[in-house]
């Protein structure tokens, strides 16, 4: 199982003071050197953390794949096509939210999302759709032409009881198994940390976990290389 490291909140720290540092590029390079299999960044419409220059600089300087998270807008499609990251993960986006809340409703926006997926595919960009672990949304992702989905693990991560966490984890297992039978590549992420990641990492068939906030938070105390190494070890240990 692969580890994608989301470095958005390195940029959040920079933007808090409007300085030139810390540079997301430096974080991307450190994460790569420490075993990250890909780098994820979310270029938001309001540019609250990652900036356009960050996307360009990271794409030009890392050797591992870049996964660009983005809302499905004409502006973001144009940026993605011009930069040509290895992957684009299409996510829902609201300016009021602190972080991405829930998965796409592909079923109710099928034509619109299908058109965006097709434009990115024409540019040889592999598209992932960020969805809840729901069979109808998986079927809609297939209908939209996406080769990959990323399962939203937020409800599992935010569960307040063991029974609720177990129920949400089983939904993820069911979604992974169904998606694999349909020929999709399955990634997962959102809200995963050093306490709960193993419960998701030991689900067979997940290709990659995308984790950001908890790694950056851990890095405040142990440094980014060690934080990435620790998370990578957790994932590898769970998979054994």
mmCIF file of N, CA and C in Angstrom, residues 37-165:
data_model
loop_
_atom_site.group_PDB
_atom_site.id
_atom_site.type_symbol
_atom_site.label_atom_id
_atom_site.label_comp_id
_atom_site.label_asym_id
_atom_site.label_seq_id
_atom_site.Cartn_x
_atom_site.Cartn_y
_atom_site.Cartn_z
ATOM 1 N N UNK A 37 5.179 8.121 -1.477
ATOM 2 C CA UNK A 37 5.031 7.583 -2.832
ATOM 3 C C UNK A 37 4.418 8.585 -3.791
ATOM 4 N N UNK A 38 3.777 9.603 -3.259
ATOM 5 C CA UNK A 38 3.243 10.688 -4.080
ATOM 6 C C UNK A 38 3.054 11.897 -3.180
ATOM 7 N N UNK A 39 2.886 13.056 -3.805
ATOM 8 C CA UNK A 39 2.616 14.297 -3.085
ATOM 9 C C UNK A 39 1.249 14.805 -3.516
ATOM 10 N N UNK A 40 0.416 15.104 -2.536
ATOM 11 C CA UNK A 40 -0.905 15.658 -2.807
ATOM 12 C C UNK A 40 -0.944 17.119 -2.383
ATOM 13 N N UNK A 41 -1.509 17.962 -3.244
ATOM 14 C CA UNK A 41 -1.765 19.350 -2.908
ATOM 15 C C UNK A 41 -3.142 19.727 -3.435
ATOM 16 N N UNK A 42 -3.845 20.565 -2.687
ATOM 17 C CA UNK A 42 -5.187 20.995 -3.079
ATOM 18 C C UNK A 42 -5.120 22.471 -3.416
ATOM 19 N N UNK A 43 -5.237 22.789 -4.685
ATOM 20 C CA UNK A 43 -5.293 24.179 -5.123
ATOM 21 C C UNK A 43 -6.743 24.627 -5.035
ATOM 22 N N UNK A 44 -7.049 25.336 -3.972
ATOM 23 C CA UNK A 44 -8.426 25.779 -3.751
ATOM 24 C C UNK A 44 -8.727 27.048 -4.548
ATOM 25 N N UNK A 45 -9.998 27.225 -4.826
ATOM 26 C CA UNK A 45 -10.414 28.405 -5.581
ATOM 27 C C UNK A 45 -10.063 29.704 -4.856
ATOM 28 N N UNK A 46 -10.099 29.692 -3.510
ATOM 29 C CA UNK A 46 -9.777 30.907 -2.758
ATOM 30 C C UNK A 46 -8.290 31.024 -2.421
ATOM 31 N N UNK A 47 -7.489 30.030 -2.850
ATOM 32 C CA UNK A 47 -6.032 30.043 -2.644
ATOM 33 C C UNK A 47 -5.689 30.257 -1.172
ATOM 34 N N UNK A 48 -6.387 29.556 -0.303
ATOM 35 C CA UNK A 48 -6.170 29.777 1.131
ATOM 36 C C UNK A 48 -4.839 29.214 1.622
ATOM 37 N N UNK A 49 -4.282 28.246 0.889
ATOM 38 C CA UNK A 49 -2.968 27.711 1.293
ATOM 39 C C UNK A 49 -2.061 27.525 0.074
ATOM 40 N N UNK A 50 -2.231 26.463 -0.669
ATOM 41 C CA UNK A 50 -1.401 26.236 -1.858
ATOM 42 C C UNK A 50 -1.674 27.323 -2.894
ATOM 43 N N UNK A 51 -0.583 27.840 -3.484
ATOM 44 C CA UNK A 51 -0.679 28.877 -4.517
ATOM 45 C C UNK A 51 -0.271 28.294 -5.871
ATOM 46 N N UNK A 52 -0.585 29.018 -6.924
ATOM 47 C CA UNK A 52 -0.279 28.539 -8.276
ATOM 48 C C UNK A 52 1.210 28.250 -8.454
ATOM 49 N N UNK A 53 2.067 29.133 -7.917
ATOM 50 C CA UNK A 53 3.511 28.924 -8.036
ATOM 51 C C UNK A 53 3.951 27.644 -7.332
ATOM 52 N N UNK A 54 3.273 27.302 -6.224
ATOM 53 C CA UNK A 54 3.606 26.060 -5.517
ATOM 54 C C UNK A 54 3.375 24.851 -6.425
ATOM 55 N N UNK A 55 2.257 24.875 -7.120
ATOM 56 C CA UNK A 55 1.930 23.748 -8.010
ATOM 57 C C UNK A 55 3.004 23.599 -9.083
ATOM 58 N N UNK A 56 3.361 24.703 -9.698
ATOM 59 C CA UNK A 56 4.381 24.659 -10.742
ATOM 60 C C UNK A 56 5.726 24.185 -10.212
ATOM 61 N N UNK A 57 6.150 24.730 -9.072
ATOM 62 C CA UNK A 57 7.465 24.399 -8.523
ATOM 63 C C UNK A 57 7.544 22.942 -8.064
ATOM 64 N N UNK A 58 6.479 22.472 -7.442
ATOM 65 C CA UNK A 58 6.485 21.084 -6.970
ATOM 66 C C UNK A 58 6.476 20.122 -8.154
ATOM 67 N N UNK A 59 5.618 20.397 -9.127
ATOM 68 C CA UNK A 59 5.569 19.524 -10.307
ATOM 69 C C UNK A 59 6.931 19.452 -11.000
ATOM 70 N N UNK A 60 7.654 20.569 -11.043
ATOM 71 C CA UNK A 60 8.924 20.621 -11.770
ATOM 72 C C UNK A 60 10.080 19.979 -11.022
ATOM 73 N N UNK A 61 9.937 19.783 -9.709
ATOM 74 C CA UNK A 61 11.107 19.391 -8.918
ATOM 75 C C UNK A 61 11.012 18.052 -8.204
ATOM 76 N N UNK A 62 9.829 17.457 -8.120
ATOM 77 C CA UNK A 62 9.755 16.156 -7.462
ATOM 78 C C UNK A 62 9.856 15.044 -8.499
ATOM 79 N N UNK A 63 10.290 13.874 -8.029
ATOM 80 C CA UNK A 63 10.433 12.721 -8.916
ATOM 81 C C UNK A 63 9.280 11.740 -8.772
ATOM 82 N N UNK A 64 8.525 11.867 -7.696
ATOM 83 C CA UNK A 64 7.374 10.999 -7.487
ATOM 84 C C UNK A 64 6.125 11.687 -8.051
ATOM 85 N N UNK A 65 5.026 10.960 -8.234
ATOM 86 C CA UNK A 65 3.838 11.563 -8.848
ATOM 87 C C UNK A 65 3.245 12.697 -8.015
ATOM 88 N N UNK A 66 2.702 13.683 -8.712
ATOM 89 C CA UNK A 66 1.948 14.761 -8.094
ATOM 90 C C UNK A 66 0.465 14.480 -8.266
ATOM 91 N N UNK A 67 -0.256 14.525 -7.156
ATOM 92 C CA UNK A 67 -1.701 14.356 -7.156
ATOM 93 C C UNK A 67 -2.324 15.717 -6.848
ATOM 94 N N UNK A 68 -2.972 16.309 -7.825
ATOM 95 C CA UNK A 68 -3.579 17.628 -7.659
ATOM 96 C C UNK A 68 -5.049 17.478 -7.313
ATOM 97 N N UNK A 69 -5.396 17.853 -6.082
ATOM 98 C CA UNK A 69 -6.798 17.892 -5.691
ATOM 99 C C UNK A 69 -7.393 19.206 -6.176
ATOM 100 N N UNK A 70 -8.629 19.151 -6.651
ATOM 101 C CA UNK A 70 -9.235 20.359 -7.195
ATOM 102 C C UNK A 70 -10.736 20.215 -7.333
ATOM 103 N N UNK A 71 -11.415 21.354 -7.270
ATOM 104 C CA UNK A 71 -12.823 21.392 -7.623
ATOM 105 C C UNK A 71 -12.937 21.328 -9.140
ATOM 106 N N UNK A 72 -14.084 20.890 -9.608
ATOM 107 C CA UNK A 72 -14.279 20.747 -11.049
ATOM 108 C C UNK A 72 -14.823 22.061 -11.611
ATOM 109 N N UNK A 73 -13.895 22.989 -11.888
ATOM 110 C CA UNK A 73 -14.255 24.276 -12.485
ATOM 111 C C UNK A 73 -13.418 24.463 -13.745
ATOM 112 N N UNK A 74 -13.851 25.362 -14.600
ATOM 113 C CA UNK A 74 -13.094 25.625 -15.826
ATOM 114 C C UNK A 74 -11.693 26.142 -15.511
ATOM 115 N N UNK A 75 -11.586 26.980 -14.482
ATOM 116 C CA UNK A 75 -10.272 27.492 -14.107
ATOM 117 C C UNK A 75 -9.344 26.354 -13.703
ATOM 118 N N UNK A 76 -9.828 25.473 -12.832
ATOM 119 C CA UNK A 76 -8.976 24.388 -12.344
ATOM 120 C C UNK A 76 -8.665 23.375 -13.448
ATOM 121 N N UNK A 77 -9.609 23.139 -14.314
ATOM 122 C CA UNK A 77 -9.345 22.241 -15.444
ATOM 123 C C UNK A 77 -8.230 22.800 -16.319
ATOM 124 N N UNK A 78 -8.267 24.085 -16.579
ATOM 125 C CA UNK A 78 -7.234 24.710 -17.410
ATOM 126 C C UNK A 78 -5.870 24.625 -16.751
ATOM 127 N N UNK A 79 -5.826 24.878 -15.451
ATOM 128 C CA UNK A 79 -4.557 24.791 -14.716
ATOM 129 C C UNK A 79 -4.019 23.369 -14.748
ATOM 130 N N UNK A 80 -4.888 22.406 -14.467
ATOM 131 C CA UNK A 80 -4.457 21.008 -14.448
ATOM 132 C C UNK A 80 -3.922 20.570 -15.802
ATOM 133 N N UNK A 81 -4.620 20.931 -16.857
ATOM 134 C CA UNK A 81 -4.201 20.516 -18.199
ATOM 135 C C UNK A 81 -2.875 21.157 -18.578
ATOM 136 N N UNK A 82 -2.656 22.401 -18.139
ATOM 137 C CA UNK A 82 -1.397 23.074 -18.474
ATOM 138 C C UNK A 82 -0.220 22.515 -17.676
ATOM 139 N N UNK A 83 -0.474 22.076 -16.451
ATOM 140 C CA UNK A 83 0.608 21.566 -15.593
ATOM 141 C C UNK A 83 0.821 20.068 -15.795
ATOM 142 N N UNK A 84 -0.259 19.356 -16.090
ATOM 143 C CA UNK A 84 -0.222 17.914 -16.340
ATOM 144 C C UNK A 84 0.366 17.119 -15.183
ATOM 145 N N UNK A 85 -0.281 17.160 -14.000
ATOM 146 C CA UNK A 85 0.141 16.274 -12.919
ATOM 147 C C UNK A 85 -0.161 14.823 -13.282
ATOM 148 N N UNK A 86 0.453 13.897 -12.573
ATOM 149 C CA UNK A 86 0.168 12.482 -12.847
ATOM 150 C C UNK A 86 -1.295 12.159 -12.561
ATOM 151 N N UNK A 87 -1.817 12.756 -11.487
ATOM 152 C CA UNK A 87 -3.178 12.462 -11.054
ATOM 153 C C UNK A 87 -3.916 13.749 -10.717
ATOM 154 N N UNK A 88 -5.214 13.742 -10.945
ATOM 155 C CA UNK A 88 -6.105 14.776 -10.436
ATOM 156 C C UNK A 88 -7.200 14.088 -9.638
ATOM 157 N N UNK A 89 -7.384 14.533 -8.415
ATOM 158 C CA UNK A 89 -8.480 14.029 -7.594
ATOM 159 C C UNK A 89 -9.535 15.128 -7.518
ATOM 160 N N UNK A 90 -10.710 14.849 -8.067
ATOM 161 C CA UNK A 90 -11.787 15.819 -8.082
ATOM 162 C C UNK A 90 -12.544 15.729 -6.764
ATOM 163 N N UNK A 91 -12.642 16.865 -6.079
ATOM 164 C CA UNK A 91 -13.296 16.901 -4.775
ATOM 165 C C UNK A 91 -14.367 17.976 -4.765
ATOM 166 N N UNK A 92 -15.378 17.829 -3.897
ATOM 167 C CA UNK A 92 -16.326 18.932 -3.713
ATOM 168 C C UNK A 92 -15.631 20.036 -2.936
ATOM 169 N N UNK A 93 -16.054 21.268 -3.137
ATOM 170 C CA UNK A 93 -15.379 22.367 -2.456
ATOM 171 C C UNK A 93 -16.362 23.466 -2.107
ATOM 172 N N UNK A 94 -16.317 23.877 -0.861
ATOM 173 C CA UNK A 94 -17.104 25.016 -0.396
ATOM 174 C C UNK A 94 -16.167 25.980 0.303
ATOM 175 N N UNK A 95 -16.304 27.256 0.039
ATOM 176 C CA UNK A 95 -15.392 28.244 0.635
ATOM 177 C C UNK A 95 -15.565 28.336 2.152
ATOM 178 N N UNK A 96 -16.717 27.949 2.666
ATOM 179 C CA UNK A 96 -16.963 28.068 4.102
ATOM 180 C C UNK A 96 -16.333 26.932 4.903
ATOM 181 N N UNK A 97 -16.040 25.804 4.260
ATOM 182 C CA UNK A 97 -15.549 24.650 4.996
ATOM 183 C C UNK A 97 -14.084 24.818 5.374
ATOM 184 N N UNK A 98 -13.702 24.204 6.500
ATOM 185 C CA UNK A 98 -12.301 24.202 6.906
ATOM 186 C C UNK A 98 -11.500 23.205 6.097
ATOM 187 N N UNK A 99 -12.130 22.080 5.779
ATOM 188 C CA UNK A 99 -11.501 21.043 4.963
ATOM 189 C C UNK A 99 -12.599 20.380 4.151
ATOM 190 N N UNK A 100 -12.230 19.538 3.206
ATOM 191 C CA UNK A 100 -13.235 18.906 2.351
ATOM 192 C C UNK A 100 -14.190 18.068 3.190
ATOM 193 N N UNK A 101 -15.477 18.341 3.076
ATOM 194 C CA UNK A 101 -16.481 17.683 3.900
ATOM 195 C C UNK A 101 -17.355 16.774 3.043
ATOM 196 N N UNK A 102 -17.085 15.472 3.098
ATOM 197 C CA UNK A 102 -17.889 14.516 2.358
ATOM 198 C C UNK A 102 -17.454 14.366 0.913
ATOM 199 N N UNK A 103 -18.028 13.370 0.271
ATOM 200 C CA UNK A 103 -17.644 13.049 -1.091
ATOM 201 C C UNK A 103 -18.521 13.735 -2.128
ATOM 202 N N UNK A 104 -18.112 13.607 -3.373
ATOM 203 C CA UNK A 104 -18.872 14.133 -4.502
ATOM 204 C C UNK A 104 -20.214 13.424 -4.637
ATOM 205 N N UNK A 105 -21.215 14.162 -5.099
ATOM 206 C CA UNK A 105 -22.473 13.544 -5.504
ATOM 207 C C UNK A 105 -22.425 13.392 -7.019
ATOM 208 N N UNK A 106 -21.764 12.336 -7.457
ATOM 209 C CA UNK A 106 -21.599 12.114 -8.897
ATOM 210 C C UNK A 106 -22.940 11.783 -9.539
ATOM 211 N N UNK A 107 -23.727 11.011 -8.825
ATOM 212 C CA UNK A 107 -25.005 10.547 -9.370
ATOM 213 C C UNK A 107 -25.874 11.715 -9.836
ATOM 214 N N UNK A 108 -25.878 12.802 -9.065
ATOM 215 C CA UNK A 108 -26.731 13.943 -9.394
ATOM 216 C C UNK A 108 -26.054 14.955 -10.320
ATOM 217 N N UNK A 109 -24.796 14.713 -10.651
ATOM 218 C CA UNK A 109 -24.047 15.640 -11.510
ATOM 219 C C UNK A 109 -23.268 14.876 -12.575
ATOM 220 N N UNK A 110 -23.862 13.793 -13.058
ATOM 221 C CA UNK A 110 -23.119 12.848 -13.889
ATOM 222 C C UNK A 110 -22.603 13.467 -15.186
ATOM 223 N N UNK A 111 -23.424 14.181 -15.903
ATOM 224 C CA UNK A 111 -22.994 14.748 -17.189
ATOM 225 C C UNK A 111 -21.859 15.746 -16.997
ATOM 226 N N UNK A 112 -22.000 16.605 -15.995
ATOM 227 C CA UNK A 112 -20.995 17.628 -15.715
ATOM 228 C C UNK A 112 -19.659 16.989 -15.340
ATOM 229 N N UNK A 113 -19.690 16.007 -14.435
ATOM 230 C CA UNK A 113 -18.458 15.358 -13.991
ATOM 231 C C UNK A 113 -17.857 14.517 -15.114
ATOM 232 N N UNK A 114 -18.687 13.846 -15.882
ATOM 233 C CA UNK A 114 -18.194 13.050 -17.013
ATOM 234 C C UNK A 114 -17.412 13.906 -17.993
ATOM 235 N N UNK A 115 -17.905 15.111 -18.257
ATOM 236 C CA UNK A 115 -17.223 16.010 -19.189
ATOM 237 C C UNK A 115 -15.858 16.421 -18.652
ATOM 238 N N UNK A 116 -15.777 16.692 -17.352
ATOM 239 C CA UNK A 116 -14.493 17.051 -16.749
ATOM 240 C C UNK A 116 -13.509 15.902 -16.764
ATOM 241 N N UNK A 117 -13.990 14.709 -16.442
ATOM 242 C CA UNK A 117 -13.131 13.523 -16.479
ATOM 243 C C UNK A 117 -12.577 13.318 -17.881
ATOM 244 N N UNK A 118 -13.417 13.492 -18.881
ATOM 245 C CA UNK A 118 -12.990 13.301 -20.274
ATOM 246 C C UNK A 118 -11.920 14.309 -20.669
ATOM 247 N N UNK A 119 -12.074 15.571 -20.265
ATOM 248 C CA UNK A 119 -11.067 16.593 -20.586
ATOM 249 C C UNK A 119 -9.714 16.259 -19.964
ATOM 250 N N UNK A 120 -9.724 15.805 -18.741
ATOM 251 C CA UNK A 120 -8.464 15.455 -18.077
ATOM 252 C C UNK A 120 -7.854 14.195 -18.705
ATOM 253 N N UNK A 121 -8.691 13.237 -19.027
ATOM 254 C CA UNK A 121 -8.191 12.007 -19.648
ATOM 255 C C UNK A 121 -7.545 12.297 -20.998
ATOM 256 N N UNK A 122 -8.106 13.238 -21.746
ATOM 257 C CA UNK A 122 -7.525 13.626 -23.035
ATOM 258 C C UNK A 122 -6.121 14.201 -22.873
ATOM 259 N N UNK A 123 -5.849 14.765 -21.687
ATOM 260 C CA UNK A 123 -4.526 15.316 -21.391
ATOM 261 C C UNK A 123 -3.618 14.284 -20.723
ATOM 262 N N UNK A 124 -4.042 13.018 -20.748
ATOM 263 C CA UNK A 124 -3.271 11.913 -20.156
ATOM 264 C C UNK A 124 -3.076 12.065 -18.651
ATOM 265 N N UNK A 125 -4.072 12.647 -18.000
ATOM 266 C CA UNK A 125 -4.072 12.772 -16.552
ATOM 267 C C UNK A 125 -5.030 11.728 -15.990
ATOM 268 N N UNK A 126 -4.545 10.911 -15.065
ATOM 269 C CA UNK A 126 -5.397 9.900 -14.453
ATOM 270 C C UNK A 126 -6.291 10.569 -13.413
ATOM 271 N N UNK A 127 -7.582 10.327 -13.515
ATOM 272 C CA UNK A 127 -8.560 11.021 -12.679
ATOM 273 C C UNK A 127 -9.062 10.116 -11.570
ATOM 274 N N UNK A 128 -9.137 10.695 -10.381
ATOM 275 C CA UNK A 128 -9.740 10.042 -9.230
ATOM 276 C C UNK A 128 -10.907 10.892 -8.759
ATOM 277 N N UNK A 129 -11.988 10.254 -8.359
ATOM 278 C CA UNK A 129 -13.152 10.967 -7.836
ATOM 279 C C UNK A 129 -13.303 10.649 -6.347
ATOM 280 N N UNK A 130 -13.395 11.695 -5.549
ATOM 281 C CA UNK A 130 -13.463 11.577 -4.098
ATOM 282 C C UNK A 130 -14.916 11.355 -3.689
ATOM 283 N N UNK A 131 -15.220 10.149 -3.188
ATOM 284 C CA UNK A 131 -16.617 9.810 -2.912
ATOM 285 C C UNK A 131 -16.747 9.109 -1.568
ATOM 286 N N UNK A 132 -17.949 9.150 -1.036
ATOM 287 C CA UNK A 132 -18.259 8.377 0.160
ATOM 288 C C UNK A 132 -18.324 6.892 -0.210
ATOM 289 N N UNK A 133 -18.174 6.012 0.778
ATOM 290 C CA UNK A 133 -18.227 4.572 0.492
ATOM 291 C C UNK A 133 -19.661 4.112 0.233
ATOM 292 N N UNK A 134 -20.156 4.440 -0.944
ATOM 293 C CA UNK A 134 -21.546 4.231 -1.305
ATOM 294 C C UNK A 134 -21.616 3.581 -2.686
ATOM 295 N N UNK A 135 -22.344 2.484 -2.785
ATOM 296 C CA UNK A 135 -22.399 1.715 -4.027
ATOM 297 C C UNK A 135 -22.927 2.542 -5.194
ATOM 298 N N UNK A 136 -23.941 3.370 -4.952
ATOM 299 C CA UNK A 136 -24.507 4.169 -6.040
ATOM 300 C C UNK A 136 -23.492 5.182 -6.573
ATOM 301 N N UNK A 137 -22.703 5.763 -5.675
ATOM 302 C CA UNK A 137 -21.682 6.711 -6.118
ATOM 303 C C UNK A 137 -20.538 6.002 -6.845
ATOM 304 N N UNK A 138 -20.228 4.786 -6.437
ATOM 305 C CA UNK A 138 -19.210 4.003 -7.144
ATOM 306 C C UNK A 138 -19.679 3.718 -8.570
ATOM 307 N N UNK A 139 -20.920 3.285 -8.706
ATOM 308 C CA UNK A 139 -21.470 3.038 -10.040
ATOM 309 C C UNK A 139 -21.463 4.314 -10.878
ATOM 310 N N UNK A 140 -21.762 5.448 -10.234
ATOM 311 C CA UNK A 140 -21.760 6.719 -10.952
ATOM 312 C C UNK A 140 -20.350 7.103 -11.379
ATOM 313 N N UNK A 141 -19.348 6.805 -10.531
ATOM 314 C CA UNK A 141 -17.951 7.085 -10.885
ATOM 315 C C UNK A 141 -17.552 6.292 -12.126
ATOM 316 N N UNK A 142 -17.997 5.052 -12.191
ATOM 317 C CA UNK A 142 -17.717 4.216 -13.364
ATOM 318 C C UNK A 142 -18.402 4.811 -14.590
ATOM 319 N N UNK A 143 -19.639 5.211 -14.422
ATOM 320 C CA UNK A 143 -20.384 5.797 -15.535
ATOM 321 C C UNK A 143 -19.741 7.096 -16.017
ATOM 322 N N UNK A 144 -19.077 7.803 -15.101
ATOM 323 C CA UNK A 144 -18.411 9.056 -15.462
ATOM 324 C C UNK A 144 -17.084 8.828 -16.166
ATOM 325 N N UNK A 145 -16.625 7.583 -16.176
ATOM 326 C CA UNK A 145 -15.393 7.258 -16.881
ATOM 327 C C UNK A 145 -14.131 7.355 -16.048
ATOM 328 N N UNK A 146 -14.272 7.464 -14.739
ATOM 329 C CA UNK A 146 -13.087 7.573 -13.876
ATOM 330 C C UNK A 146 -12.458 6.198 -13.668
ATOM 331 N N UNK A 147 -11.134 6.094 -13.809
ATOM 332 C CA UNK A 147 -10.470 4.817 -13.564
ATOM 333 C C UNK A 147 -10.162 4.569 -12.097
ATOM 334 N N UNK A 148 -10.333 5.612 -11.269
ATOM 335 C CA UNK A 148 -9.900 5.538 -9.877
ATOM 336 C C UNK A 148 -10.881 6.318 -9.002
ATOM 337 N N UNK A 149 -11.066 5.843 -7.770
ATOM 338 C CA UNK A 149 -11.818 6.597 -6.777
ATOM 339 C C UNK A 149 -10.966 6.748 -5.527
ATOM 340 N N UNK A 150 -11.261 7.773 -4.756
ATOM 341 C CA UNK A 150 -10.690 7.889 -3.414
ATOM 342 C C UNK A 150 -11.843 7.882 -2.429
ATOM 343 N N UNK A 151 -11.854 6.899 -1.564
ATOM 344 C CA UNK A 151 -12.941 6.742 -0.604
ATOM 345 C C UNK A 151 -12.729 7.681 0.571
ATOM 346 N N UNK A 152 -13.755 8.446 0.862
ATOM 347 C CA UNK A 152 -13.736 9.381 1.979
ATOM 348 C C UNK A 152 -13.828 8.607 3.296
ATOM 349 N N UNK A 153 -12.785 8.715 4.120
ATOM 350 C CA UNK A 153 -12.732 7.978 5.387
ATOM 351 C C UNK A 153 -13.098 8.863 6.580
ATOM 352 N N UNK A 154 -13.610 10.053 6.307
ATOM 353 C CA UNK A 154 -13.871 11.007 7.376
ATOM 354 C C UNK A 154 -14.862 10.531 8.416
ATOM 355 N N UNK A 155 -15.932 9.884 7.994
ATOM 356 C CA UNK A 155 -16.936 9.447 8.969
ATOM 357 C C UNK A 155 -16.371 8.356 9.878
ATOM 358 N N UNK A 156 -15.521 7.501 9.339
ATOM 359 C CA UNK A 156 -14.828 6.528 10.183
ATOM 360 C C UNK A 156 -13.929 7.245 11.184
ATOM 361 N N UNK A 157 -13.140 8.207 10.696
ATOM 362 C CA UNK A 157 -12.183 8.905 11.555
ATOM 363 C C UNK A 157 -12.874 9.720 12.646
ATOM 364 N N UNK A 158 -14.072 10.211 12.356
ATOM 365 C CA UNK A 158 -14.777 11.071 13.305
ATOM 366 C C UNK A 158 -15.742 10.308 14.200
ATOM 367 N N UNK A 159 -15.797 8.990 14.066
ATOM 368 C CA UNK A 159 -16.710 8.180 14.880
ATOM 369 C C UNK A 159 -16.406 8.375 16.369
ATOM 370 N N UNK A 160 -17.447 8.468 17.167
ATOM 371 C CA UNK A 160 -17.271 8.730 18.603
ATOM 372 C C UNK A 160 -17.407 7.482 19.470
ATOM 373 N N UNK A 161 -17.819 6.378 18.878
ATOM 374 C CA UNK A 161 -17.908 5.116 19.618
ATOM 375 C C UNK A 161 -17.263 4.003 18.811
ATOM 376 N N UNK A 162 -16.875 2.943 19.494
ATOM 377 C CA UNK A 162 -16.284 1.805 18.797
ATOM 378 C C UNK A 162 -17.274 1.178 17.819
ATOM 379 N N UNK A 163 -18.524 1.129 18.226
ATOM 380 C CA UNK A 163 -19.545 0.525 17.351
ATOM 381 C C UNK A 163 -19.713 1.342 16.077
ATOM 382 N N UNK A 164 -19.716 2.665 16.221
ATOM 383 C CA UNK A 164 -19.850 3.522 15.044
ATOM 384 C C UNK A 164 -18.643 3.386 14.132
ATOM 385 N N UNK A 165 -17.443 3.342 14.730
ATOM 386 C CA UNK A 165 -16.225 3.190 13.934
ATOM 387 C C UNK A 165 -16.233 1.861 13.191
#
